[in-house]
C-alpha atoms as one frame of an Amber mdcrd trajectory, in Angstrom:
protein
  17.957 -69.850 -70.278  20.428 -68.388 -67.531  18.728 -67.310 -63.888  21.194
 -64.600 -64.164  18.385 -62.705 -66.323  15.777 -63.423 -64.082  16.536 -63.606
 -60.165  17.481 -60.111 -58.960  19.593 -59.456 -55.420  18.455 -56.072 -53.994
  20.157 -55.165 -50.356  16.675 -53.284 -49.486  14.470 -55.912 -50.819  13.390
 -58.622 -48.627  16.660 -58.864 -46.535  18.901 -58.960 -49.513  17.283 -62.830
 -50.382  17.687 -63.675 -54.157  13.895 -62.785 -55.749  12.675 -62.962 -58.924
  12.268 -60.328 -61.552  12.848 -57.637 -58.811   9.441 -58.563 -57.379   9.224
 -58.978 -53.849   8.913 -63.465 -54.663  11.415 -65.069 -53.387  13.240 -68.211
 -54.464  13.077 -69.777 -51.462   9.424 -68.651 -51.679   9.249 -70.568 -54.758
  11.162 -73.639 -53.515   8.957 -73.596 -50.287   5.490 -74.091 -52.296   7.403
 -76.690 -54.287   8.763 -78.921 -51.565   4.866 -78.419 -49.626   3.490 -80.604
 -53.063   2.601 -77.457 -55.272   2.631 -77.729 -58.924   4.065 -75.564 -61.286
   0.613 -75.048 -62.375  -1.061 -74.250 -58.947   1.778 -72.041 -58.495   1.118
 -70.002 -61.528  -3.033 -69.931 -61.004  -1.778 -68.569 -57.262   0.816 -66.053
 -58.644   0.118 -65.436 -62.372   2.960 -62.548 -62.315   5.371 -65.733 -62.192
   6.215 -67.653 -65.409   7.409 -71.386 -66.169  10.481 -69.776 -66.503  10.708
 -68.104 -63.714  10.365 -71.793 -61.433  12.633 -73.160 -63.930  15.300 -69.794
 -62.567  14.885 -70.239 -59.379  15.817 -74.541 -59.854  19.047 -73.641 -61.971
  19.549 -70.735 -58.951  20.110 -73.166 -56.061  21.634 -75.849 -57.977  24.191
 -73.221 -59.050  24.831 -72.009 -55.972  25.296 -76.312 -54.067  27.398 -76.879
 -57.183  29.650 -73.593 -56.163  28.868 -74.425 -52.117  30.427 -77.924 -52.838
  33.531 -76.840 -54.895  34.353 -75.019 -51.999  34.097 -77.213 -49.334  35.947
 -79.707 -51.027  38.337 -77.549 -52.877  40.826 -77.158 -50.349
């Protein structure tokens, strides 16, 4: 699985923020239900448009972009 088929970055759509699917969820949406203690599986009985896959996207998103944030930083 790559994010790159699932989170979508639309200037006009929720400030430009990565989202998923070109729906109007955010990844930090995402990551802000899973860091308040929300399963995947409350998350998906809350917003059944999401998928497992779609959670999964949105982990491999931000740990793409510290991994890119970091070679940066430090590859001077």
């Amino acid at each position: 699985m790559s994010y790159r088929n699932i989170i979508t970055i639309e200037p006009g759509k929720r400030g430009g923020k990565p989202c998923i699917r070109r729906m109007r969820i955010t990844v930090y949406d995402v990551l802000g239900w899973l860091a308040a203690g929300m399963s995947h599986a409350e998350i998906l009985d809350d917003f059944p448009e999401l998928t497992e896959e779609d959670i999964r996207a949105c982990l491999e998103f931000v740990a793409d972009r510290e991994r890119r944030l970091i070679a940066v930083v430090g590859g001077s």
